[in-house]
Tab-separated table of C-alpha atoms and ligand atoms in Angstrom:
chain	number	residue	atom	x	y	z
A	196	UNK	CA	3.807	-34.742	-27.718
A	197	UNK	CA	5.123	-31.974	-25.531
A	198	UNK	CA	2.407	-29.805	-27.100
A	199	UNK	CA	-0.277	-32.141	-25.923
A	200	UNK	CA	1.157	-32.180	-22.411
A	201	UNK	CA	1.218	-28.388	-22.470
A	202	UNK	CA	-2.407	-28.275	-23.544
A	203	UNK	CA	-3.377	-30.650	-20.772
A	204	UNK	CA	-1.424	-28.645	-18.218
A	205	UNK	CA	-3.140	-25.459	-19.308
A	206	UNK	CA	-6.606	-27.002	-19.236
A	207	UNK	CA	-5.877	-28.260	-15.717
A	208	UNK	CA	-4.873	-24.747	-14.703
A	209	UNK	CA	-7.990	-23.305	-16.282
A	210	UNK	CA	-10.150	-25.811	-14.391
A	211	UNK	CA	-8.296	-24.963	-11.203
A	212	UNK	CA	-8.710	-21.270	-11.811
A	213	UNK	CA	-12.387	-21.768	-12.550
A	214	UNK	CA	-12.910	-23.783	-9.374
A	215	UNK	CA	-11.115	-21.162	-7.381
A	216	UNK	CA	-13.018	-18.307	-8.959
A	217	UNK	CA	-16.339	-20.003	-8.231
A	218	UNK	CA	-15.420	-20.825	-4.653
A	219	UNK	CA	-13.512	-17.717	-3.619
A	220	UNK	CA	-14.556	-14.811	-5.829
A	221	UNK	CA	-16.287	-12.184	-3.739
A	222	UNK	CA	-17.166	-8.536	-3.999
A	223	UNK	CA	-16.333	-6.646	-0.844
A	224	UNK	CA	-16.226	-3.214	0.690
A	225	UNK	CA	-12.935	-3.104	2.588
A	226	UNK	CA	-13.432	0.283	4.252
A	227	UNK	CA	-16.084	2.766	5.397
A	228	UNK	CA	-16.345	5.744	3.041
A	229	UNK	CA	-15.033	8.316	5.547
A	230	UNK	CA	-15.403	12.076	5.061
A	231	UNK	CA	-13.652	11.716	1.705
A	232	UNK	CA	-16.332	9.323	0.395
A	233	UNK	CA	-14.202	6.468	-0.995
A	234	UNK	CA	-16.748	3.678	-1.495
A	235	UNK	CA	-15.763	1.596	-4.542
A	236	UNK	CA	-16.599	-2.100	-4.194
A	237	UNK	CA	-13.741	-4.509	-4.922
A	238	UNK	CA	-13.519	-8.007	-6.441
A	239	UNK	CA	-11.256	-10.380	-4.566
A	240	UNK	CA	-10.017	-13.879	-5.501
A	241	UNK	CA	-7.740	-14.316	-2.483
A	242	UNK	CA	-8.730	-14.070	1.166
A	243	UNK	CA	-7.356	-11.407	3.500
A	244	UNK	CA	-5.797	-14.190	5.592
A	245	UNK	CA	-3.932	-15.654	2.593
A	246	UNK	CA	-2.570	-12.282	1.532
A	247	UNK	CA	-1.649	-11.152	5.055
A	248	UNK	CA	0.236	-14.366	5.797
A	249	UNK	CA	2.176	-13.810	2.577
A	250	UNK	CA	2.907	-10.269	3.762
A	251	UNK	CA	4.241	-11.485	7.106
A	252	UNK	CA	6.812	-13.658	5.281
A	253	UNK	CA	7.665	-11.025	2.690
A	254	UNK	CA	8.148	-8.366	5.374
A	255	UNK	CA	10.351	-10.644	7.484
A	256	UNK	CA	12.517	-11.402	4.446
A	257	UNK	CA	12.823	-7.719	3.579
A	258	UNK	CA	13.849	-6.753	7.114
A	259	UNK	CA	16.333	-9.624	7.328
A	260	UNK	CA	17.888	-8.532	4.044
A	261	UNK	CA	18.217	-4.968	5.319
A	262	UNK	CA	19.623	-6.112	8.669
A	263	UNK	CA	22.293	-8.191	6.909
A	264	UNK	CA	23.452	-5.053	5.123
A	265	UNK	CA	23.399	-3.063	8.387
A	266	UNK	CA	20.617	-0.944	6.875
A	267	UNK	CA	17.804	-1.624	9.362
A	268	UNK	CA	16.865	1.122	11.849
A	269	UNK	CA	20.405	2.522	11.834
A	270	UNK	CA	19.610	5.923	13.365
A	271	UNK	CA	17.579	5.602	16.606
A	272	UNK	CA	16.435	9.254	16.561
A	273	UNK	CA	15.143	8.917	12.982
A	274	UNK	CA	13.362	5.635	13.805
A	275	UNK	CA	11.748	7.254	16.869
A	276	UNK	CA	10.550	10.187	14.749
A	277	UNK	CA	8.996	7.974	12.047
A	278	UNK	CA	7.332	5.755	14.647
A	279	UNK	CA	5.970	8.773	16.545
A	280	UNK	CA	4.301	10.069	13.368
A	281	UNK	CA	2.866	6.616	12.636
A	282	UNK	CA	1.574	6.273	16.211
A	283	UNK	CA	-0.491	9.441	15.808
A	284	UNK	CA	-1.963	8.232	12.505
A	285	UNK	CA	-2.879	4.684	13.448
A	286	UNK	CA	-5.803	5.457	15.805
A	287	UNK	CA	-7.381	7.286	12.829
A	288	UNK	CA	-7.586	4.029	10.833
A	289	UNK	CA	-10.626	3.099	12.960
A	290	UNK	CA	-12.639	5.698	11.046
A	291	UNK	CA	-12.258	3.495	7.945
A	292	UNK	CA	-12.254	0.017	9.450
A	293	UNK	CA	-12.462	-0.929	13.104
A	294	UNK	CA	-10.479	-4.164	12.686
A	295	UNK	CA	-7.382	-2.166	11.691
A	296	UNK	CA	-7.055	-0.974	15.293
A	297	UNK	CA	-6.147	-4.564	16.229
A	298	UNK	CA	-3.720	-5.198	13.330
A	299	UNK	CA	-0.104	-6.091	14.177
A	300	UNK	CA	1.312	-2.800	12.892
A	301	UNK	CA	5.073	-2.570	12.414
A	302	UNK	CA	7.114	0.474	11.418
A	303	UNK	CA	10.761	0.225	10.362
A	304	UNK	CA	13.276	2.495	8.653
A	305	UNK	CA	15.575	1.178	5.918
A	306	UNK	CA	18.793	3.018	5.051
A	307	UNK	CA	18.747	3.359	1.278
A	308	UNK	CA	19.122	6.244	-1.159
A	309	UNK	CA	15.838	5.157	-2.761
A	310	UNK	CA	12.995	7.663	-2.550
A	311	UNK	CA	10.516	5.102	-1.332
A	312	UNK	CA	8.056	3.980	1.344
A	313	UNK	CA	5.385	1.285	1.469
A	314	UNK	CA	2.901	-0.518	3.679
A	315	UNK	CA	2.369	-4.211	3.051
A	316	UNK	CA	-1.062	-5.782	3.610
A	317	UNK	CA	-1.966	-6.047	7.287
A	318	UNK	CA	0.087	-3.006	8.372
A	319	UNK	CA	3.777	-3.749	7.727
A	320	UNK	CA	5.381	-0.353	7.052
A	321	UNK	CA	8.838	0.604	5.743
A	322	UNK	CA	10.143	4.121	5.191
A	323	UNK	CA	13.446	4.561	3.345
A	324	UNK	CA	15.969	7.173	4.531
A	325	UNK	CA	16.232	8.392	0.913
A	326	UNK	CA	12.711	9.829	0.960
A	327	UNK	CA	13.189	11.518	4.348
A	328	UNK	CA	16.563	13.066	3.576
A	329	UNK	CA	16.350	13.898	-0.141
A	330	UNK	CA	12.951	15.566	0.223
A	331	UNK	CA	13.796	17.136	3.607
A	332	UNK	CA	10.411	16.075	4.935
A	333	UNK	CA	8.516	17.965	7.628
A	334	UNK	CA	6.520	15.849	10.106
A	335	UNK	CA	3.332	16.805	8.243
A	336	UNK	CA	4.827	15.594	4.941
A	337	UNK	CA	6.047	12.390	6.572
A	338	UNK	CA	2.484	11.887	7.827
A	339	UNK	CA	1.205	12.434	4.264
A	340	UNK	CA	3.458	9.652	2.993
A	341	UNK	CA	2.690	7.196	5.783
A	342	UNK	CA	-1.036	8.067	5.585
A	343	UNK	CA	-1.031	7.382	1.831
A	344	UNK	CA	0.742	4.013	2.241
A	345	UNK	CA	-1.449	2.992	5.180
A	346	UNK	CA	-4.501	3.840	3.058
A	347	UNK	CA	-3.361	1.301	0.427
A	348	UNK	CA	-3.309	-1.332	3.180
A	349	UNK	CA	-6.705	-0.330	4.619
A	350	UNK	CA	-8.267	-0.520	1.141
A	351	UNK	CA	-6.478	-3.880	0.635
A	352	UNK	CA	-5.136	-2.726	-2.708
A	353	UNK	CA	-2.405	-5.392	-2.506
A	354	UNK	CA	-5.042	-8.125	-2.207
A	355	UNK	CA	-7.028	-6.605	-5.057
A	356	UNK	CA	-3.942	-6.262	-7.276
A	357	UNK	CA	-2.938	-9.878	-6.504
A	358	UNK	CA	-6.484	-10.955	-7.394
A	359	UNK	CA	-6.242	-9.083	-10.700
A	360	UNK	CA	-2.900	-10.800	-11.390
A	361	UNK	CA	-4.548	-14.169	-10.752
A	362	UNK	CA	-7.538	-13.374	-12.936
A	363	UNK	CA	-5.142	-12.543	-15.770
A	364	UNK	CA	-3.337	-15.851	-15.227
A	365	UNK	CA	-0.122	-14.084	-14.227
A	366	UNK	CA	0.125	-15.769	-10.843
A	367	UNK	CA	-0.280	-19.416	-11.763
A	368	UNK	CA	1.733	-20.755	-8.821
A	369	UNK	CA	-0.530	-18.929	-6.458
A	370	UNK	CA	-3.640	-20.424	-8.045
A	371	UNK	CA	-2.282	-23.878	-7.191
A	372	UNK	CA	-1.233	-22.705	-3.747
A	373	UNK	CA	-4.612	-21.190	-2.963
A	374	UNK	CA	-6.447	-24.447	-3.657
A	375	UNK	CA	-3.973	-26.509	-1.674
A	376	UNK	CA	-1.348	-27.542	-4.238
A	377	UNK	CA	2.248	-26.438	-4.085
A	378	UNK	CA	4.087	-24.314	-1.585
A	379	UNK	CA	1.654	-21.713	-0.376
A	380	UNK	CA	3.959	-19.542	1.730
A	381	UNK	CA	6.676	-18.740	-0.763
A	382	UNK	CA	4.374	-18.113	-3.723
A	383	UNK	CA	2.167	-15.773	-1.722
A	384	UNK	CA	5.108	-13.957	-0.146
A	385	UNK	CA	6.579	-13.349	-3.612
A	386	UNK	CA	3.263	-12.150	-4.992
A	387	UNK	CA	2.653	-9.821	-2.033
A	388	UNK	CA	6.146	-8.351	-2.325
A	389	UNK	CA	5.542	-7.838	-6.062
A	390	UNK	CA	2.227	-6.086	-5.660
A	391	UNK	CA	3.448	-3.921	-2.737
A	392	UNK	CA	6.930	-2.955	-3.852
A	393	UNK	CA	7.417	-3.977	-7.456
A	394	UNK	CA	4.336	-3.228	-9.510
A	395	UNK	CA	2.744	0.168	-10.048
A	396	UNK	CA	-0.762	0.654	-8.707
A	397	UNK	CA	-3.478	1.997	-11.006
A	398	UNK	CA	-4.416	5.669	-10.999
A	399	UNK	CA	-7.646	4.711	-9.284
A	400	UNK	CA	-5.835	3.041	-6.375
A	401	UNK	CA	-3.557	6.061	-6.117
A	402	UNK	CA	-6.499	8.467	-6.011
A	403	UNK	CA	-8.144	6.434	-3.265
A	404	UNK	CA	-4.916	6.290	-1.233
A	405	UNK	CA	-4.444	10.054	-1.658
A	406	UNK	CA	-7.990	10.779	-0.415
A	407	UNK	CA	-8.013	8.315	2.512
A	408	UNK	CA	-4.445	9.409	3.329
A	409	UNK	CA	-5.305	13.111	3.790
A	410	UNK	CA	-8.157	12.145	6.087
A	411	UNK	CA	-5.893	9.929	8.216
A	412	UNK	CA	-3.388	12.802	8.472
A	413	UNK	CA	-6.085	15.315	9.416
A	414	UNK	CA	-7.560	13.009	12.060
A	415	UNK	CA	-4.033	12.490	13.470
A	416	UNK	CA	-3.600	16.258	13.840
A	417	UNK	CA	-1.266	16.682	10.840
A	418	UNK	CA	-1.855	19.453	8.306
A	419	UNK	CA	-3.461	17.602	5.367
A	420	UNK	CA	-2.248	20.311	2.950
A	421	UNK	CA	1.256	18.907	3.395
A	422	UNK	CA	0.296	16.265	0.838
A	423	UNK	CA	0.342	19.017	-1.765
A	424	UNK	CA	3.860	20.262	-0.984
A	425	UNK	CA	4.992	16.640	-0.687
A	426	UNK	CA	3.939	15.755	-4.241
A	427	UNK	CA	5.371	19.016	-5.535
A	428	UNK	CA	8.724	18.061	-3.966
A	429	UNK	CA	8.361	14.587	-5.473
A	430	UNK	CA	7.868	16.052	-8.924
A	431	UNK	CA	10.971	18.217	-8.517
A	432	UNK	CA	13.042	15.288	-7.245
A	433	UNK	CA	12.091	13.423	-10.409
A	434	UNK	CA	14.553	15.375	-12.579
A	435	UNK	CA	17.136	13.087	-14.242
A	436	UNK	CA	15.357	9.738	-14.272
A	437	UNK	CA	12.430	9.005	-12.000
A	438	UNK	CA	13.102	7.013	-8.811
A	439	UNK	CA	10.970	3.913	-8.325
A	440	UNK	CA	8.512	5.601	-5.983
A	441	UNK	CA	7.816	8.332	-8.549
A	442	UNK	CA	7.266	5.988	-11.444
A	443	UNK	CA	4.725	4.018	-9.386
A	444	UNK	CA	3.139	7.182	-8.034
A	445	UNK	CA	2.512	9.410	-11.049
A	446	UNK	CA	2.658	13.021	-10.016
A	447	UNK	CA	0.778	15.501	-12.145
A	448	UNK	CA	-1.584	18.433	-12.289
A	449	UNK	CA	-4.731	16.393	-11.719
A	450	UNK	CA	-3.279	14.710	-8.666
A	451	UNK	CA	-2.332	18.064	-7.100
A	452	UNK	CA	-5.812	19.429	-7.893
A	453	UNK	CA	-7.450	16.394	-6.286
A	454	UNK	CA	-5.260	16.749	-3.182
A	455	UNK	CA	-6.149	20.450	-2.927
A	456	UNK	CA	-9.867	19.650	-3.030
A	457	UNK	CA	-9.696	16.745	-0.565
A	458	UNK	CA	-7.308	18.366	1.909
A	459	UNK	CA	-9.726	21.341	2.027
A	460	UNK	CA	-12.592	18.935	2.705
A	461	UNK	CA	-10.866	17.393	5.758
A	462	UNK	CA	-9.622	20.703	7.255
A	463	UNK	CA	-12.403	20.662	9.932
A	464	UNK	CA	-11.143	17.240	11.079
A	465	UNK	CA	-7.626	18.683	11.331
A	466	UNK	CA	-8.852	21.714	13.241
A	467	UNK	CA	-10.794	19.650	15.766
A	468	UNK	CA	-7.850	17.248	16.206
A	469	UNK	CA	-5.651	20.254	17.002
A	470	UNK	CA	-8.013	21.509	19.697
B	157	LIG	ZN1	0.458	4.851	-3.724
């Protein structure tokens, strides 16, 4: 009997998923190609609004958790430095999508030994003290990290990853939530946190974020070649068990080669930003 109920439940979910896919599945181009020529079209099952509202909750929860541990923006000078780098990068986002200039960007520093940084959908950034201190980052390298993470948000990789999770039936609660059943907020917040912080992105997403990231850095007047030294430092820091950021951001020969080619391509943008 329980089997039959299970079958019914699954067929209901399949119908729901089918309805949702028919009504909401769209192929989009989230960003302009830029000088780096990133122009892959993306299939989305969730709307930007759904994902971004999930990100607002997930970000708030993360900051509250850090604040309770006394780990939020502990060192004012460090926070000012990180925010100053971000402020120079953000006007460059308009080269990829104009709407990003009006996003509610937020930049916060979390005290944690973790070598990590991320940008949730819609522009909610966190940089961990571990990545700044352990890698002894220059401003150019800090810009390379923030540029890379911001690029994930501009390309809406979180929304795309969440859509892939749904298509694979791994986010069943969200399927119900998206068509008006269940508790939308919490399911989406959990999914957004998962796809931003917890799950590794594909090599393709990483390549796109690397390429868009060097262009953002160059347009902000940061040396785009710092991305190369950054990933070399990352690789060295990986000795003795990879930190989370490394395992989700595979660092290898081909990545360095790609960064060399694309940072060379955006050098004229860097030079004119410096003038
Ligand atoms: Zn990445």
